[in-house]
Short mmCIF file of C-alpha atoms and ligand atoms in Angstrom, two decimals:
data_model
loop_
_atom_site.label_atom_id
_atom_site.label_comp_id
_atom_site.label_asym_id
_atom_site.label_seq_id
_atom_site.Cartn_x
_atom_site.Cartn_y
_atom_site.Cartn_z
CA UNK A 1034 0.00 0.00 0.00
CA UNK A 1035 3.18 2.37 0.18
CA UNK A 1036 2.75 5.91 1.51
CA UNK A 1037 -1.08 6.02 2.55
CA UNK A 1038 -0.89 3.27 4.58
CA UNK A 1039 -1.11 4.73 7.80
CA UNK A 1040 -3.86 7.55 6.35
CA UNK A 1041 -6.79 7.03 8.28
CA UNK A 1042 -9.46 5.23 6.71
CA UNK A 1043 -8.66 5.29 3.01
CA UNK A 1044 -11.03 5.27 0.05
CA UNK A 1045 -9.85 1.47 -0.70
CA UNK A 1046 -10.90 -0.07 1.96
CA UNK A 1047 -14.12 1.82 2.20
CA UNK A 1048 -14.70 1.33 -1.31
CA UNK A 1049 -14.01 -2.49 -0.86
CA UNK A 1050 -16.55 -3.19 2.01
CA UNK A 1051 -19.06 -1.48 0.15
CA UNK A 1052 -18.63 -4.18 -2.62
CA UNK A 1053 -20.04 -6.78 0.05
CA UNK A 1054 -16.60 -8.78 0.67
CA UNK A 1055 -16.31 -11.91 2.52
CA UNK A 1056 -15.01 -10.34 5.87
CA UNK A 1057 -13.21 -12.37 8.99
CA UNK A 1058 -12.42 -10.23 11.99
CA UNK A 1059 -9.53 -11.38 14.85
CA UNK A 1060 -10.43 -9.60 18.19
CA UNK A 1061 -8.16 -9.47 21.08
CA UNK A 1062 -7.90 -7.50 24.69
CA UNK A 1063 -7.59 -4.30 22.95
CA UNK A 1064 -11.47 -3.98 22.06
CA UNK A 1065 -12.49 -4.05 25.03
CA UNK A 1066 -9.61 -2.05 26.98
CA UNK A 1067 -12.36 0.91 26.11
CA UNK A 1068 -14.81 -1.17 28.18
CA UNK A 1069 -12.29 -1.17 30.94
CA UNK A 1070 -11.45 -4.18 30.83
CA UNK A 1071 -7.39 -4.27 31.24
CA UNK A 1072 -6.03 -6.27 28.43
CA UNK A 1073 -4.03 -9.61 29.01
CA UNK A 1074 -0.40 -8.22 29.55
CA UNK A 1075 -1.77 -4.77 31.13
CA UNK A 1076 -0.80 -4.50 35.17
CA UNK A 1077 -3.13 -6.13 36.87
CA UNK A 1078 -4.42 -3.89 39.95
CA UNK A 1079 -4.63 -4.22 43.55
CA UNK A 1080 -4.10 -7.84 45.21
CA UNK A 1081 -3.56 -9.12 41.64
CA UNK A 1082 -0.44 -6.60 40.87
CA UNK A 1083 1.88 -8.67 42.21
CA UNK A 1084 1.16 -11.94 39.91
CA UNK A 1085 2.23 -12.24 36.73
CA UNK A 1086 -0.82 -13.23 34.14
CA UNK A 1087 1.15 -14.87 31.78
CA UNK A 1088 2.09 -17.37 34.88
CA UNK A 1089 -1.50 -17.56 36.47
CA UNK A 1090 -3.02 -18.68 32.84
CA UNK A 1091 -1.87 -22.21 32.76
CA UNK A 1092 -2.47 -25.16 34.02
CA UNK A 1093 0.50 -25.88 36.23
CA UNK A 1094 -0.38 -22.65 38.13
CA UNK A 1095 -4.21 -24.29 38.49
CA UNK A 1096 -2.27 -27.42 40.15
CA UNK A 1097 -0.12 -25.94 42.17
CA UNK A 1098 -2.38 -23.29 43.91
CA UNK A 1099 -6.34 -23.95 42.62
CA UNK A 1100 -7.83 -20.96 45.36
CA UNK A 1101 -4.87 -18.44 44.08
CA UNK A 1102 -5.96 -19.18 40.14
CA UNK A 1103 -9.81 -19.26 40.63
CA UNK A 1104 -9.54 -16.60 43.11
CA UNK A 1105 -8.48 -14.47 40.16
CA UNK A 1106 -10.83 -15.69 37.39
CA UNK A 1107 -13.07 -14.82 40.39
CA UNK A 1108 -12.17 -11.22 40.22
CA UNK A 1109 -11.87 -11.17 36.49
CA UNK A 1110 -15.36 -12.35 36.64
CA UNK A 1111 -16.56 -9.76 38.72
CA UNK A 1112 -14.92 -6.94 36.41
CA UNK A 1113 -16.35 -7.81 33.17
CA UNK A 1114 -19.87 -8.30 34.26
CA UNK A 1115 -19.37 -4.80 35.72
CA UNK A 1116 -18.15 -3.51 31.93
CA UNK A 1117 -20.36 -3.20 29.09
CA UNK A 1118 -19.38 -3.65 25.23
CA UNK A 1119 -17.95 -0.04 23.85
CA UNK A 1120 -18.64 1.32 20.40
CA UNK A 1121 -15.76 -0.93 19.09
CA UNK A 1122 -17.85 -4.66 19.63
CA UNK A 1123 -21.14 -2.30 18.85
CA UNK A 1124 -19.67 -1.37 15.23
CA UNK A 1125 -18.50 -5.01 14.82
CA UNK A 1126 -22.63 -5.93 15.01
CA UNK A 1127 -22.84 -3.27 11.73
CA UNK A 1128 -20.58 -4.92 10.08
CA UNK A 1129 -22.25 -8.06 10.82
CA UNK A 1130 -26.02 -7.02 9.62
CA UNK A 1131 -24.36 -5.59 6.45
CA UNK A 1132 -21.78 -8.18 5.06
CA UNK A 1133 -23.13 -11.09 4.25
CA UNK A 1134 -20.37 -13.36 5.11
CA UNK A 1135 -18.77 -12.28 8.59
CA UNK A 1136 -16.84 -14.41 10.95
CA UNK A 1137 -15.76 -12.89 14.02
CA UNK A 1138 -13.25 -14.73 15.85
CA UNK A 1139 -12.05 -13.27 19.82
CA UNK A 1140 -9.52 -14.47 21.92
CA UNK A 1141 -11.47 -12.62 24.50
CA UNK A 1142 -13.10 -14.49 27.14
CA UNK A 1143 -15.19 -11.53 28.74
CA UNK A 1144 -18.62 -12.29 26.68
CA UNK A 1145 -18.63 -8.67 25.22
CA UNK A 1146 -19.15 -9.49 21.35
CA UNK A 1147 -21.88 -11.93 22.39
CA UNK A 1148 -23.39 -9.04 24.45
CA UNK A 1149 -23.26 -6.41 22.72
CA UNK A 1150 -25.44 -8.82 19.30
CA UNK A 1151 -22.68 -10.32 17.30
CA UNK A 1152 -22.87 -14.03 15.72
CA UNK A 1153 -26.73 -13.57 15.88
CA UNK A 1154 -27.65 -12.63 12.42
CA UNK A 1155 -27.94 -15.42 9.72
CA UNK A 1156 -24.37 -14.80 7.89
CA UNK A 1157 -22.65 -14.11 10.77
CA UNK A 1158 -20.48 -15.93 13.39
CA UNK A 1159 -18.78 -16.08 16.26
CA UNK A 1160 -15.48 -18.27 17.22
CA UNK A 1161 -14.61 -18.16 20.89
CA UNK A 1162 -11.10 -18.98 20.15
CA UNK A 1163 -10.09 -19.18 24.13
CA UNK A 1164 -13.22 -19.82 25.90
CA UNK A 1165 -15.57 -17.79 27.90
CA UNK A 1166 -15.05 -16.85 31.52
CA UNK A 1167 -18.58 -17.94 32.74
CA UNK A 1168 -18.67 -21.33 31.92
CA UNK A 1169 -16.68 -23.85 34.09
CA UNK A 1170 -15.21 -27.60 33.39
CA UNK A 1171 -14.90 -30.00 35.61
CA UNK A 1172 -10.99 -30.62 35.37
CA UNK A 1173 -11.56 -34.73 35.72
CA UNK A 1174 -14.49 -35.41 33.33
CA UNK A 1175 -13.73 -32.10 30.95
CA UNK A 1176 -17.96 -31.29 31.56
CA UNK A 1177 -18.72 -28.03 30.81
CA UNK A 1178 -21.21 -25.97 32.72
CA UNK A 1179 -22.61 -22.46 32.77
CA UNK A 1180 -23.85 -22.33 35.93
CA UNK A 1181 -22.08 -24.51 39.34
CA UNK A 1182 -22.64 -24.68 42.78
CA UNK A 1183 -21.48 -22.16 45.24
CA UNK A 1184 -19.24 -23.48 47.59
CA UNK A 1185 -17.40 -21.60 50.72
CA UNK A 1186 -14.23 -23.75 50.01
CA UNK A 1187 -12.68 -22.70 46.26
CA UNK A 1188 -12.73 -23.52 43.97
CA UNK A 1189 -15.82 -25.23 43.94
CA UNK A 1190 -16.11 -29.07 42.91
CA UNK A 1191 -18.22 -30.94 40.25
CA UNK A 1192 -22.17 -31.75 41.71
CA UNK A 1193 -21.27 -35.45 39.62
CA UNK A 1194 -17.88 -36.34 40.45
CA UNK A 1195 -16.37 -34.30 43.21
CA UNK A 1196 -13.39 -32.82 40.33
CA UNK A 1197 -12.07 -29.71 41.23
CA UNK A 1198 -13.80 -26.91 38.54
CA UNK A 1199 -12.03 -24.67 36.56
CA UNK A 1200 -12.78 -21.93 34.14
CA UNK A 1201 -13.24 -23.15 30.54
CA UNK A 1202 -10.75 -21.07 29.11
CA UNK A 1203 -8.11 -22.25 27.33
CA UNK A 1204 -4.72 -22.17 28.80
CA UNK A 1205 -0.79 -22.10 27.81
CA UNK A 1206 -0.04 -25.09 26.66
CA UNK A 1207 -3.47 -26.45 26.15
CA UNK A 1208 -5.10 -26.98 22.41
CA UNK A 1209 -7.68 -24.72 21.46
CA UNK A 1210 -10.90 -26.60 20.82
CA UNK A 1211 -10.65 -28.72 17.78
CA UNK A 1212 -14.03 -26.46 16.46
CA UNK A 1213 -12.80 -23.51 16.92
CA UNK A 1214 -9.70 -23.71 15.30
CA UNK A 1215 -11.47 -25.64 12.05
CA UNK A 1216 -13.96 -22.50 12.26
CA UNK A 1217 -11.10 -19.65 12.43
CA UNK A 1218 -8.92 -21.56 9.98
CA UNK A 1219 -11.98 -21.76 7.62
CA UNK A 1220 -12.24 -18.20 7.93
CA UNK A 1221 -8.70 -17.13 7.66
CA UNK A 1222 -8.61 -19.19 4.65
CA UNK A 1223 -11.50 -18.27 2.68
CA UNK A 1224 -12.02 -14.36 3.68
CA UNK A 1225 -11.04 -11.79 1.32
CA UNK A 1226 -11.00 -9.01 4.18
CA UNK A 1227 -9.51 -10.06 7.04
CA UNK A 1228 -9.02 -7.53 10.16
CA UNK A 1229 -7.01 -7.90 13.04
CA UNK A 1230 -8.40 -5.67 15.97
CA UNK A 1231 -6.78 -4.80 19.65
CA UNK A 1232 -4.34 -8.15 19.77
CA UNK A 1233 -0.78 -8.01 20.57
CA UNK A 1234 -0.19 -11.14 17.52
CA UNK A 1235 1.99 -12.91 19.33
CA UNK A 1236 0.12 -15.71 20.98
CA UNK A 1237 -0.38 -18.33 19.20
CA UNK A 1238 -1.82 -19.91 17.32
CA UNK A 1239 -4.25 -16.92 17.03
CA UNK A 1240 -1.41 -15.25 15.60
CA UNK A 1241 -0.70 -17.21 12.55
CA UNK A 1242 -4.25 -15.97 11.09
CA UNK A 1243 -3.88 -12.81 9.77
CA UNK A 1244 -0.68 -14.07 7.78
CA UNK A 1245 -2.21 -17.34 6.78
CA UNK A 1246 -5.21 -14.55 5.20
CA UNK A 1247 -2.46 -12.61 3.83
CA UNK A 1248 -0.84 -15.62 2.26
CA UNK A 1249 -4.58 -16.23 0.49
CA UNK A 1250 -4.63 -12.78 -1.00
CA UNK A 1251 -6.62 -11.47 1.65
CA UNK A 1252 -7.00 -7.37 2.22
CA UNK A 1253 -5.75 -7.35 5.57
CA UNK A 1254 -6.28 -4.37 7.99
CA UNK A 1255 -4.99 -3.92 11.58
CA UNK A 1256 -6.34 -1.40 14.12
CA UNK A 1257 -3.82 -1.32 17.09
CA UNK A 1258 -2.32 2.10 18.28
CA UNK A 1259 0.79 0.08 18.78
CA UNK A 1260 2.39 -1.90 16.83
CA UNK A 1261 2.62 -5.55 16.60
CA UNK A 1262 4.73 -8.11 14.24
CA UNK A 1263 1.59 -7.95 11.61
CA UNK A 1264 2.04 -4.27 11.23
CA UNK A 1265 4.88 -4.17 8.30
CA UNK A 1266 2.50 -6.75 6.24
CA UNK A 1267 -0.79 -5.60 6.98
CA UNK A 1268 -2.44 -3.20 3.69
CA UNK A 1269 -4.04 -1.00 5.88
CA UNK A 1270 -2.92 -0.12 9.37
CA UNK A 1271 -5.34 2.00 11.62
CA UNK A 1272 -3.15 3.13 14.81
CA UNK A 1273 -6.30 4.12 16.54
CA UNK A 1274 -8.10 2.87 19.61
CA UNK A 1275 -10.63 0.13 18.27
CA UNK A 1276 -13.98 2.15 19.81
CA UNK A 1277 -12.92 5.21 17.24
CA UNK A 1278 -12.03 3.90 14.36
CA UNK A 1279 -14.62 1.67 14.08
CA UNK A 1280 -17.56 3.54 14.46
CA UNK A 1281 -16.33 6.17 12.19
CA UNK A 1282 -15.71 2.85 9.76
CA UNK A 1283 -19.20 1.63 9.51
CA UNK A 1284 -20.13 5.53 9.07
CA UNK A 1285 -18.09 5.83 6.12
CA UNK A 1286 -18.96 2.78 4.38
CA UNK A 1287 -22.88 2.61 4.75
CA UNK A 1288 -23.92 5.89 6.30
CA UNK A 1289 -24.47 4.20 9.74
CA UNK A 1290 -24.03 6.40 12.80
CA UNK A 1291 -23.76 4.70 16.41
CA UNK A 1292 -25.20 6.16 19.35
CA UNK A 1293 -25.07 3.98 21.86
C1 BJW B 1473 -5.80 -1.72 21.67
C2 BJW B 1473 -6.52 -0.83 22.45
C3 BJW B 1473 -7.64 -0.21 21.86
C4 BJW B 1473 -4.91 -1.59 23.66
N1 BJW B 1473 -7.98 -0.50 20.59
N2 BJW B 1473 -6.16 -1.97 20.39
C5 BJW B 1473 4.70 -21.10 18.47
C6 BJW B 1473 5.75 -20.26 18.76
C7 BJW B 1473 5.97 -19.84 20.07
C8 BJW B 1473 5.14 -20.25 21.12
C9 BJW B 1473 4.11 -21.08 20.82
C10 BJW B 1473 3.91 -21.51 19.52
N3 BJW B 1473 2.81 -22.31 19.52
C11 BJW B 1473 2.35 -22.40 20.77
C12 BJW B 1473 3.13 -21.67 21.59
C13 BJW B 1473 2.94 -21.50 23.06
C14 BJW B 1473 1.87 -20.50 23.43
C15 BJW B 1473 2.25 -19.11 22.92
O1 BJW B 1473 1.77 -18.64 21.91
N4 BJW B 1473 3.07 -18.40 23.67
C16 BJW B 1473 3.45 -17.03 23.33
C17 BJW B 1473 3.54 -16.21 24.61
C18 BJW B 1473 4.71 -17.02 22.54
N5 BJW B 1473 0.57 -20.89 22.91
C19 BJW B 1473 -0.16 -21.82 23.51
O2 BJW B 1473 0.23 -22.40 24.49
C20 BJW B 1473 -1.51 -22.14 22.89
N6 BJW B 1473 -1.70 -23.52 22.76
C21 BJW B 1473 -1.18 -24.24 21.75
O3 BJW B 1473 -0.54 -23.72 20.87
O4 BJW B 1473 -1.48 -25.57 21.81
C22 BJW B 1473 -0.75 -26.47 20.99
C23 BJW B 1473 0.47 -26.84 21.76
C24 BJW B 1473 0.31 -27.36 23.01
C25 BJW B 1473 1.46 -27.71 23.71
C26 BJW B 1473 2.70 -27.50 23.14
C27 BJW B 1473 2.81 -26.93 21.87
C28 BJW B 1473 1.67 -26.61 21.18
C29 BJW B 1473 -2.63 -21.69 23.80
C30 BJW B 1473 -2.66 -20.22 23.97
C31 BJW B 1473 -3.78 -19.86 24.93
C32 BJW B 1473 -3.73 -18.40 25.32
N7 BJW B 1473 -4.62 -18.16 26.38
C33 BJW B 1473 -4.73 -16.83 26.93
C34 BJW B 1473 -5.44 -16.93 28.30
C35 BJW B 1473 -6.94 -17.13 28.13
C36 BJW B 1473 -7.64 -17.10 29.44
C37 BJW B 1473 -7.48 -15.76 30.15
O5 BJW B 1473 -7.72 -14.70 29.59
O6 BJW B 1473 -7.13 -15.83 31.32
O7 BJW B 1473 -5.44 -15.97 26.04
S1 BJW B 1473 -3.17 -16.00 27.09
C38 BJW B 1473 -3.73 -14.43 26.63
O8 BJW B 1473 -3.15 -14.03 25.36
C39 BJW B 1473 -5.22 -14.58 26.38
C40 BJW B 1473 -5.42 -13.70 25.20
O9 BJW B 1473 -6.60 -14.06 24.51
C41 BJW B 1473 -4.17 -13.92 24.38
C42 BJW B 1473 -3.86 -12.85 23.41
O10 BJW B 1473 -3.68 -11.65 24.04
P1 BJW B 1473 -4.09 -10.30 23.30
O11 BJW B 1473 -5.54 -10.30 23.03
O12 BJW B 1473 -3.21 -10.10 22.15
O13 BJW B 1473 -3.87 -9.24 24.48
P2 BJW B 1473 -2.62 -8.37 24.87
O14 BJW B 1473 -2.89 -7.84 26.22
O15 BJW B 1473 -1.37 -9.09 24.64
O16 BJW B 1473 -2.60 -7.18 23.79
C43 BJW B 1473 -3.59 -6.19 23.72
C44 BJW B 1473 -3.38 -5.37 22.47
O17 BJW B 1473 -4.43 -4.43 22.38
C45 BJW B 1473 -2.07 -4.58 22.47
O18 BJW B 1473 -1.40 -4.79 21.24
C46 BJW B 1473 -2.52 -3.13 22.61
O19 BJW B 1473 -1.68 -2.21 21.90
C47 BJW B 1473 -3.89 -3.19 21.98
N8 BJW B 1473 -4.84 -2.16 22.44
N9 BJW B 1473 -5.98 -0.73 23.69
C48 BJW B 1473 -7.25 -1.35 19.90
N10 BJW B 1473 -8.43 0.71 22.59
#
């Protein structure tokens, strides 16, 4: 794309989504750091400050100390259900009604995109790439849950086989869920507009699908005000917070304005 490519919204791209392309979108923490939400690597606050995240997400840290790691899913709980989605996850349910083909894949666990409407319209679809903070698994028998006992000892245990439960998120070192990797692949593969929204791109194997779009001749676009390893390949690069640019996206291409 040469000079323009860090102009803000250029005529390409807004000509290009007006011509109805087939669209996959990568979400990370970023899109919903406007939510408040603090994104994955962000300094986690109070009591929490003192762990590391990138330790506390795996499943050796769930053996070692199970209170200590659901003690701060616990928290994270608490937080997002406090948040609501931003205009970022609202113009992502635009884009949705209006494309006719749109996969959105998140890495987020929060809920947000299913909150604020997205994978709800026929067309559409949502990937939870690393789980969702409000369901559970039992960590013996792997069965899933979206609602469990309280318990005063924590975390609590499985009402069929006593397991200790965990949240059903997926962890370092653990596989993302065989269907959600076919889905996101699917999309990466087939989409001819591909953008990559508020992630860091370095966690994989979430990272490896904006360049396995590029390497299919996708149009790929990355809104991040900082930048990541995608930014020297991406076509278009928006260095904007997520719950700016986007609105003023879907506003530009069909006219829409949000005001929610
Ligand atoms: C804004 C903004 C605004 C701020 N608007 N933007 C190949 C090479 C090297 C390592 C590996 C490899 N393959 C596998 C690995 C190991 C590992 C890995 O990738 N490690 C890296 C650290 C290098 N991957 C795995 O273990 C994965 N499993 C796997 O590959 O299985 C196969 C296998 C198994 C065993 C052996 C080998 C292979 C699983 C990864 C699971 C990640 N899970 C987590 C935790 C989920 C639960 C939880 O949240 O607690 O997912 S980790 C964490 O990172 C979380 C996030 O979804 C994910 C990505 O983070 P994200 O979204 O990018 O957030 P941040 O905070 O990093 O960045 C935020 C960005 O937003 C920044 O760029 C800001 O600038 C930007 N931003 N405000 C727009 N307003």
């Amino acid at each position: 794309m040469g000079a323009n490519k860090h102009a803000v919204i250029p005529g390409a791209l807004i000509n290009l989504l007006r011509e109805d392309p087939i669209t996959a979108v990568l979400t990370g923490a970023g899109i919903s750091a406007e939510s408040g939400v603090p994104t994955f690597r962000e300094a986690q606050t109070g009591l929490w400050a003192q762990f590391d995240p990138q330790e506390l997400a795996t499943p050796q840290a769930f053996q070692k100390d199970p209170k200590l790691v659901w003690g701060w899913y616990q928290w994270r709980r608490e937080l997002v259900n406090q948040a609501a989605p931003n205009l970022g996850h609202h113009a992502l349910v635009v884009m949705e009604a209006q494309l006719q083909d749109f996969r959105l894949i998140t890495q987020n666990i929060d809920n947000l995109h299913y909150r604020a409407g997205s994978g709800q319209m026929p067309g559409g679809q949502l990937v939870e790439f690393h789980g969702n903070i409000h369901r559970t698994k039992c960590v013996e028998e792997n069965l899933v849950m979206n609602f469990w006992p309280e318990m005063e000892e924590m975390p609590p245990q499985c009402p069929r086989c006593g397991g200790l439960l965990r949240p059903d998120v997926v962890w370092f070192g653990e596989s993302v869920p065989e269907s959600a990797q076919n889905a996101a692949l699917e999309a990466a593969r087939t989409c001819q507009v591909f953008f990559s929204i508020g992630t860091s791109t370095v966690v994989e194997p979430a990272a490896s699908l904006p360049f396995i779009a590029l390497q299919n001749k996708a149009f790929v676009v990355e809104v991040n005000p900082e930048p990541t390893p995608l930014t020297p390949y991406a076509d278009v690069v928006l260095p904007q917070p997520a719950g700016n640019i986007l609105p003023e996206l879907v506003r530009l291409v069909w006219g829409i304005e949000l005001n929610v």
